[in-house]
XYZ file of C-alpha atoms in Angstrom:
464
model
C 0.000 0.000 0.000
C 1.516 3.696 -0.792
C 1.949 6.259 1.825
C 2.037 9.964 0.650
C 4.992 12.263 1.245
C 3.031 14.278 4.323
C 3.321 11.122 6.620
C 7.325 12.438 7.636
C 10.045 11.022 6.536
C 10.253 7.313 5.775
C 12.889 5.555 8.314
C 16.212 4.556 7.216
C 15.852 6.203 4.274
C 19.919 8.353 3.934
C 19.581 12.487 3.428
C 16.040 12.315 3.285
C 15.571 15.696 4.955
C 18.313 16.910 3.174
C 16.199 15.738 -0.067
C 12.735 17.295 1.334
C 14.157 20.885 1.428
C 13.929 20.772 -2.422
C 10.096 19.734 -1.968
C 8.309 22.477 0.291
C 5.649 20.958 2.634
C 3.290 23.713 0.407
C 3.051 23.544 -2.888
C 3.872 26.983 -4.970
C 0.737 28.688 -6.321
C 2.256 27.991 -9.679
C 1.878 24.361 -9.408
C -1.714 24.537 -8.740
C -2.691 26.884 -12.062
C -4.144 24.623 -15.326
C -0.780 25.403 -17.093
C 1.114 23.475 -14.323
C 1.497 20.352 -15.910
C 2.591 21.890 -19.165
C 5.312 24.006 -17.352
C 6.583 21.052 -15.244
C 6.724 18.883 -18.506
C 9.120 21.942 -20.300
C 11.308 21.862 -17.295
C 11.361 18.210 -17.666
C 12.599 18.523 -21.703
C 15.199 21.078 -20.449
C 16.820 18.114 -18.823
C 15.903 15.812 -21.891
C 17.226 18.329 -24.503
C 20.672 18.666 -22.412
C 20.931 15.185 -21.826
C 20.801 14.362 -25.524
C 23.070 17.093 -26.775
C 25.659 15.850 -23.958
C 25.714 12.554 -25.703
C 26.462 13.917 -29.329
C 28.161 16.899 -28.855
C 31.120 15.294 -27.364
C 31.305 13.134 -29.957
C 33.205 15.699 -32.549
C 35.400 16.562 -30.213
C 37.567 13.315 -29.354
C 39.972 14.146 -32.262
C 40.884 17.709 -31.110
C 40.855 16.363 -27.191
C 43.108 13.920 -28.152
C 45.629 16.481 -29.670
C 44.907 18.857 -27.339
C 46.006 16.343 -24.575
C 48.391 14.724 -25.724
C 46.502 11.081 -25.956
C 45.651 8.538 -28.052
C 42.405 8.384 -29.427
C 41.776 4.705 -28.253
C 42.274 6.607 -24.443
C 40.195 9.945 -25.129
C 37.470 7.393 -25.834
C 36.996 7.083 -22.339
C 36.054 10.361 -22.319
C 32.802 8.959 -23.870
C 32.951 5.560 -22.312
C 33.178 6.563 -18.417
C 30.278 8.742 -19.260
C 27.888 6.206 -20.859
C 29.398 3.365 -18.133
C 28.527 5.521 -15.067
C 25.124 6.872 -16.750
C 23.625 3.111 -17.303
C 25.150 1.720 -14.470
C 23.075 4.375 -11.813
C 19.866 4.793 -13.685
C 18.123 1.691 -11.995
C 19.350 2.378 -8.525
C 18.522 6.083 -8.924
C 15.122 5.485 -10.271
C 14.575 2.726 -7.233
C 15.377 5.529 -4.821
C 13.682 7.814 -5.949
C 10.128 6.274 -5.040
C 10.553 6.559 -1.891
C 12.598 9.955 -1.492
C 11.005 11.813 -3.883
C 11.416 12.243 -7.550
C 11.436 16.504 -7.799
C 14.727 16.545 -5.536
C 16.457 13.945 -7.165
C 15.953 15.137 -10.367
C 16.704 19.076 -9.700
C 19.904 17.974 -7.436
C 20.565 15.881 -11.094
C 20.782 19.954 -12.611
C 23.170 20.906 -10.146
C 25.644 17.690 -9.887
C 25.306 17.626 -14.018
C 26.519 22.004 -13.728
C 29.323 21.311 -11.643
C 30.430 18.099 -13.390
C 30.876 20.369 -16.893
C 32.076 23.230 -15.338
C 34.915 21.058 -14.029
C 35.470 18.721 -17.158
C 35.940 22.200 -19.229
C 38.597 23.490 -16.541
C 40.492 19.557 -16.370
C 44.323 19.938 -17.333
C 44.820 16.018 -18.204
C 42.360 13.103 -19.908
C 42.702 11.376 -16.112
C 40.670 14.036 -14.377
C 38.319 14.887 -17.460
C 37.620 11.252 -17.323
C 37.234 11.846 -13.445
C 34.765 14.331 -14.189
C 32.792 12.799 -16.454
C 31.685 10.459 -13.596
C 30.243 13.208 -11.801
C 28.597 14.872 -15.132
C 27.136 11.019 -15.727
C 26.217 11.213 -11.653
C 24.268 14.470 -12.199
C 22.565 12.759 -16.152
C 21.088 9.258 -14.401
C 19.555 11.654 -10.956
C 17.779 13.695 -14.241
C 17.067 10.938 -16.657
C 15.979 8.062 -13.940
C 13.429 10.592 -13.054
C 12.347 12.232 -16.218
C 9.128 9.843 -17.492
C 8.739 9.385 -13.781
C 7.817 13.124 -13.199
C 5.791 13.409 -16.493
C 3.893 10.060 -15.219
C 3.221 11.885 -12.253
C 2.457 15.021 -13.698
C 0.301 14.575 -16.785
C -3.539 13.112 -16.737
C -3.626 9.919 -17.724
C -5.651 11.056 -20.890
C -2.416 13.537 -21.741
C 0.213 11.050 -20.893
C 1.308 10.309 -23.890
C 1.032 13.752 -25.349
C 3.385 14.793 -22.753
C 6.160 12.096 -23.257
C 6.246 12.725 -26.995
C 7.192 16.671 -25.908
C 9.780 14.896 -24.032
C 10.508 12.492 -27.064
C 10.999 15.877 -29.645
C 13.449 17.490 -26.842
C 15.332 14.933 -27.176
C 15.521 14.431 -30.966
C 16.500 18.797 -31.088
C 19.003 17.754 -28.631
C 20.740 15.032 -30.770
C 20.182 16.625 -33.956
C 21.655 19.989 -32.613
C 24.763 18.039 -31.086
C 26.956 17.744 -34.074
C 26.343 20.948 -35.451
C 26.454 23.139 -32.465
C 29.224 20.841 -31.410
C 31.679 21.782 -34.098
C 30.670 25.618 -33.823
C 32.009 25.799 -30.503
C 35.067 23.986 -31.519
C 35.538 26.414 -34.296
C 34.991 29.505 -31.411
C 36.984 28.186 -28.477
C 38.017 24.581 -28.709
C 36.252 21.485 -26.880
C 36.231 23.009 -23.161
C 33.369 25.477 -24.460
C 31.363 21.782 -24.929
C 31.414 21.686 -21.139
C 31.142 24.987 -20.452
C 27.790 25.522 -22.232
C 26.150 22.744 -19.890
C 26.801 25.465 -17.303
C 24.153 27.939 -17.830
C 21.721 25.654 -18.963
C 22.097 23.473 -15.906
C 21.896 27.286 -13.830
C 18.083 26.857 -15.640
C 17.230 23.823 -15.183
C 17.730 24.053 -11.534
C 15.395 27.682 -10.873
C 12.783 25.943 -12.902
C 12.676 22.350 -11.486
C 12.515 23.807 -7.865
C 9.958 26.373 -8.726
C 7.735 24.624 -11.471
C 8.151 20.350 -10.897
C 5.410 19.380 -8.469
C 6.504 18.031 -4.916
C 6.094 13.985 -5.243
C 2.834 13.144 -3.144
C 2.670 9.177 -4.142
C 6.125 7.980 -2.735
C 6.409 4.311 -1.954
C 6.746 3.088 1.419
C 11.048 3.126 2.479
C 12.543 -0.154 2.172
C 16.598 -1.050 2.317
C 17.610 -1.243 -1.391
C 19.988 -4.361 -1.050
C 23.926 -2.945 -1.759
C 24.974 -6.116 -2.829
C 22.232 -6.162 -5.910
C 23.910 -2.549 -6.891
C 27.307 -4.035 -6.238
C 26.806 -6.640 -8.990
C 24.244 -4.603 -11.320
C 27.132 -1.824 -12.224
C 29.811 -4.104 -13.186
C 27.147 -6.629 -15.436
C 26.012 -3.279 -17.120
C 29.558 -1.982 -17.468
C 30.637 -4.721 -18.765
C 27.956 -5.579 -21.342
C 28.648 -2.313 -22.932
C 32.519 -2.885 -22.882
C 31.946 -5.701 -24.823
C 29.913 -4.520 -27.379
C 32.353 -1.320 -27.497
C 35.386 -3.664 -27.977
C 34.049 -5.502 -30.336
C 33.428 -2.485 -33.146
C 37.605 -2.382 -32.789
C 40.014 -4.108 -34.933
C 41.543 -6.739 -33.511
C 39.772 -6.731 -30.109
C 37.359 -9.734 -31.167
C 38.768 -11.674 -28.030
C 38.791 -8.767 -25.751
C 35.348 -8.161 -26.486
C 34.278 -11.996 -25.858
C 36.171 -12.395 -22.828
C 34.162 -8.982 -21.536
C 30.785 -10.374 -23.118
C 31.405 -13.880 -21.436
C 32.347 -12.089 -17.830
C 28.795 -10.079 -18.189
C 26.784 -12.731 -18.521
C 27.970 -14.918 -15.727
C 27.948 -11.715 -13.631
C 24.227 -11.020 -14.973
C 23.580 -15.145 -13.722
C 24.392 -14.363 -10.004
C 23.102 -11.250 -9.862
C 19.714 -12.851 -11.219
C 20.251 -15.393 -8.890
C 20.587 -12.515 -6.018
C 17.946 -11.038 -6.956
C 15.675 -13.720 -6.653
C 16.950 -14.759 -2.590
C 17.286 -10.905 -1.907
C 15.228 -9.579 0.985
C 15.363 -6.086 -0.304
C 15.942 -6.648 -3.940
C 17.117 -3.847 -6.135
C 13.951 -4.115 -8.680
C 10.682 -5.234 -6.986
C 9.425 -8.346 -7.422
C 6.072 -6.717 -8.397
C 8.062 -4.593 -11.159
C 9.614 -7.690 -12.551
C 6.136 -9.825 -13.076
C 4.068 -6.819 -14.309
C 2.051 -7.653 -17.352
C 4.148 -6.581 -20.522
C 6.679 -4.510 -18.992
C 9.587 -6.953 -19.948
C 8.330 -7.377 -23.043
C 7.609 -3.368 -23.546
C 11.232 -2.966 -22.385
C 12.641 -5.304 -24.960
C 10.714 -3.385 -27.554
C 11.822 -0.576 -26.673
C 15.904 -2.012 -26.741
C 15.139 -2.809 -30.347
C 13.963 0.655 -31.125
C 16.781 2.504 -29.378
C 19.305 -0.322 -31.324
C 17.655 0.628 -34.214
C 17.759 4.561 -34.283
C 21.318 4.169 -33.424
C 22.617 1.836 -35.357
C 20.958 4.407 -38.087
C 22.773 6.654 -37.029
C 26.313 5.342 -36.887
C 26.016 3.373 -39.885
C 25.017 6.037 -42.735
C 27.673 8.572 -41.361
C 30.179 5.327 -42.268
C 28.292 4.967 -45.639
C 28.916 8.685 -46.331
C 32.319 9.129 -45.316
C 33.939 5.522 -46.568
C 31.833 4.785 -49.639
C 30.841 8.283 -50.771
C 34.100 10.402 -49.831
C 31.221 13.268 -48.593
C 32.669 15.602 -45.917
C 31.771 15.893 -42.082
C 29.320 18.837 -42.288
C 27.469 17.484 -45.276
C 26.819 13.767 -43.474
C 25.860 15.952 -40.461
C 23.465 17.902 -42.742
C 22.114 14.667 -44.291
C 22.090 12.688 -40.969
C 20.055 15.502 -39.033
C 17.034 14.640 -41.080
C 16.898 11.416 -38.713
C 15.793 13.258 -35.425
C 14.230 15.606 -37.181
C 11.960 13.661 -38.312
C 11.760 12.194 -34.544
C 11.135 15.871 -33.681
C 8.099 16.997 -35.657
C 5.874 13.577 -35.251
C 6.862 12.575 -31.446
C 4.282 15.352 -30.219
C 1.595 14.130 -32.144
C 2.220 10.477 -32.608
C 2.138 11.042 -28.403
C -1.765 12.446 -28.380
C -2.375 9.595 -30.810
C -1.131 6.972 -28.554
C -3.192 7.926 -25.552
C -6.079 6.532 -27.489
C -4.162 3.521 -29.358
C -1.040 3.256 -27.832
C -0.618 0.004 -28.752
C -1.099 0.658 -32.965
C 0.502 3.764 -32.588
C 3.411 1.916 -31.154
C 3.478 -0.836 -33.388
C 3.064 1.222 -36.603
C 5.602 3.578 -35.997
C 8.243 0.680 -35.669
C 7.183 -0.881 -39.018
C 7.244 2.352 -40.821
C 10.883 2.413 -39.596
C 11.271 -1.128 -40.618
C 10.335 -0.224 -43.635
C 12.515 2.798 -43.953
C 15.545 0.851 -43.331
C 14.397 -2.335 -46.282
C 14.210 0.473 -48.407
C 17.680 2.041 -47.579
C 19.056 -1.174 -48.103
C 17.795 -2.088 -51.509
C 17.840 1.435 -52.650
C 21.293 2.508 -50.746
C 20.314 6.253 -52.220
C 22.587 9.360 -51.761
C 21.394 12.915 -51.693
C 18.230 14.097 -50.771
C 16.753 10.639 -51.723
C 19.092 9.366 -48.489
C 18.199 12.200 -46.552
C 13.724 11.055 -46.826
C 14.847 7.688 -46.206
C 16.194 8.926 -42.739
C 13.428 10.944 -42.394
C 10.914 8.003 -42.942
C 12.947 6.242 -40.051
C 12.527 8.968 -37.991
C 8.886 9.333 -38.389
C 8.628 5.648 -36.938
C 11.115 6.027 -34.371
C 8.926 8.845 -33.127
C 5.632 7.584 -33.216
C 6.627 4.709 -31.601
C 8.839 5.803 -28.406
C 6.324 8.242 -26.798
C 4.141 5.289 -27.434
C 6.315 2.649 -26.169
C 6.880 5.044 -23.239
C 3.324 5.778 -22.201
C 2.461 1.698 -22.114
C 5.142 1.525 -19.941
C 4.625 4.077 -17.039
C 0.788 2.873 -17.357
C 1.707 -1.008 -16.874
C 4.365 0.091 -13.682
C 2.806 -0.834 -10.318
C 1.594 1.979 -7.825
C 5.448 3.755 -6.492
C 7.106 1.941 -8.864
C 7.358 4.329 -12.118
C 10.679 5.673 -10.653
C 12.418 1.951 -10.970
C 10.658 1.358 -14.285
C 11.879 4.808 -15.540
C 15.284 3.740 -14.778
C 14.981 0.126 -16.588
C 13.793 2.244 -19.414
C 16.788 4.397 -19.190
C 18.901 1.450 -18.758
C 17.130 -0.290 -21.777
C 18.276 2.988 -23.859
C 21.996 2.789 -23.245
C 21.926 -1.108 -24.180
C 20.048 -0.680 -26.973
C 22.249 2.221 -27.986
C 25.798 0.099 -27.926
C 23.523 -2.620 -29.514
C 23.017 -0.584 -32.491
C 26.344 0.906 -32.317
C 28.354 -2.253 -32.049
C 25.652 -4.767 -34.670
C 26.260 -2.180 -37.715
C 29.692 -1.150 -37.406
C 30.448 -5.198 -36.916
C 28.239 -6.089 -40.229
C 28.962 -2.748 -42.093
C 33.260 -3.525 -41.597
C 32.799 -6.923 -42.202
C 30.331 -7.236 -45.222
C 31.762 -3.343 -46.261
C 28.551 -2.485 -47.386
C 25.104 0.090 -46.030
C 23.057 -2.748 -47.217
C 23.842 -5.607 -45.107
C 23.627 -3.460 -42.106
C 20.422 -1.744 -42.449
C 18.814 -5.504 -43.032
C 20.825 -6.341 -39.608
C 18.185 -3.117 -38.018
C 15.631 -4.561 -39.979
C 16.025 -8.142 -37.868
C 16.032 -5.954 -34.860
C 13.249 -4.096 -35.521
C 11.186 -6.925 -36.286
C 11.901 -8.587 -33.191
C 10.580 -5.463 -31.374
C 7.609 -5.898 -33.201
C 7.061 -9.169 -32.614
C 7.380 -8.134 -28.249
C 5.859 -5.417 -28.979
């Protein structure tokens, strides 16, 4: 049974007043007008649109990092790799704790951790602390995105759910497509520290809003000891799973990569195991055995493998096979979220009556997107509608995905299943990543890798 945050503060439960002093025992006046929800759902894509434009806007930069510090590339990688690790690693955890401490606080202490983590990454003088401080940016990114479809959940009407995560959806589609682009402006201005440094501000934001627009959470679950041992083994099965599949898009690293792979899943055995004997297990029981929520998550792994593995393998396509240059593959490539962009909103108030088609039909459509890339392997603006048909699917069907999701997670439980989601993201993003660049290498061709997404996406049709 659920207890609401007025009942004092849940025992054993660690800086929970510390916590509550972001959620004011009155609400604001703001967050009882009929624009409320809408203005706690724009704070929420501020936090979506940064967290996005994070993960591609470093991206450009590894080359002039690695000059700049006097590194390899194969070590500024880590760069992006402690990021990602730390980011997957927390989400669940974070997402568990927040149900019973409140989801507001964790997400606007996210802002602040997330500021002070780029502030510090663009002031690093070696790749040892940057690296450092990337753990603390990634910190500050799972507190926000283990929270985000959590708040909307709570926020938004069950009849505007899905309207709401598909604003959510678009923020983060602007935020990837915008990575790249304003990614290589800055490095043109001031070189790669002005990538951290414009978190800053935006973080600044973030943090006013949240704590004067998010809602205080009034539907936390009752406290319960989160078992350390479950986190113990969750972070290094997660970390390395994506190891693995990052290893094995490297020359020469095939038995790296298979020793990490093999290490992961015995790990992921005992922790399953654990999980099952654990008093205080790290995902409930009750999460685990809801009706389609595994199979919803899985779904949604394809569909994140698939919009990635889009997005890796064309740029590959572009540069190797058609010589283009790095702003024109950008140019072409952006038509991918922005076609995510303009249909997420709407494909979202179509899916809280249908959620189900909506979600479905949106991941054939991308299918379909991707057979035709494949047979056609066009260049140009015929490449460019291709991506643009994928993107169309891939946003209709995550705010739909999305929605079933929080809808099918117990009572106090959308925090956890927010951070499965997140956690389903980052897999299904090295997924995609590591499948094409292993098939397009390999078989040296778009076409065999688009029909390797086109497997994938079938099989998140056929869960879905």
């Amino acid at each position: 049974m659920q207890q609401t945050a007025q009942l004092g503060p849940p025992p054993g439960v660690p800086g929970y007043r510390l916590l509550q002093l972001l959620e004011p025992a009155r609400p604001r006046r703001i967050a009882t007008s009929s624009s409320a929800p809408m203005l706690a759902v724009a704070t929420v894509c501020i936090g979506a649109f940064m967290g996005q434009l994070d993960t591609s806007i470093v991206s450009v930069a590894l080359p002039r990092m690695s000059h700049d510090l006097h590194a390899g590339v194969a070590a500024v990688e880590w760069v992006s790799l402690t990021y990602v690790l730390t980011l997957v690693a927390l989400v669940v955890p974070i997402g568990t704790w927040a149900d019973t401490v409140g989801r507001k606080s964790l997400y606007i202490g996210g802002f602040a951790v997330f500021s002070v983590g780029s502030a510090a990454c663009a002031f690093a003088p070696d790749l040892g602390l940057l690296c450092g401080f990337r753990v603390v940016q990634a910190v500050g990114a799972a507190l926000m995105q283990a929270n985000s479809v959590a708040l909307i959940a709570a926020i938004a009407p069950r009849s505007r759910l899905g309207r709401m995560v598909g604003m959510q959806a678009a923020a983060q589609a602007i935020g990837l497509a915008a990575g790249p682009a304003l990614g290589g402006l800055l490095l043109a201005v001031g070189g790669w520290r002005l990538l951290f440094l414009v978190n800053v501000p935006a973080g600044v934001v973030g943090l006013i809003t949240g704590a004067v627009l998010l809602p205080r959470s009034r539907d936390l679950a009752p406290a319960r000891r989160i078992d350390p041992i479950g986190i113990a083994l969750l972070i290094p099965v997660v970390g390395l799973a994506l190891l693995a599949m990052s290893l094995a898009t490297r020359s020469g690293q095939a038995w790296s990569a298979l020793a990490a792979g093999l290490a992961a899943l015995v790990l992921g055995v005992v922790a399953m195991r654990h999980q099952r004997r654990s008093a205080a297990p790290l995902v409930q029981r009750v999460v685990i055995e809801a009706p389609g929520l595994r199979r919803g998550l899985f779904a949604a792994l394809c569909g994140y493998a698939v919009l990635f593995g889009a997005l890796v393998a064309v740029p590959l396509f572009l540069t190797r096979t058609q010589h283009l240059d790095t702003a024109n593959v950008g140019l072409l490539v952006t038509a991918l979220p922005i076609g995510i962009g303009i249909v997420a909103p709407v494909a979202g108030r179509l899916a809280d009556r249908a959620p189900g088609r909506v979600a479905r039909g949106g991941l054939l459509v991308a299918v379909v997107g991707l057979a035709a890339l494949a047979a056609a392997r066009p260049t140009g603006w015929g490449l460019a509608v291709l991506l643009g048909v994928i993107g169309v699917g891939i946003g209709s069907f995550t705010p739909a995905n999305n929605r079933s999701l929080m809808v099918a997670a117990p009572p106090g439980t959308t925090g956890a299943v927010a951070g499965l989601l997140n956690m389903t993201r980052g897999l299904g993003t090295a997924a995609g990543t590591a499948v094409t660049v292993l098939v397009f290498t390999s078989a040296a061709g778009l076409a065999p890798a688009m029909l390797a997404l086109v497997g994938i996406g079938v099989l998140g049709l056929l869960a879905e």
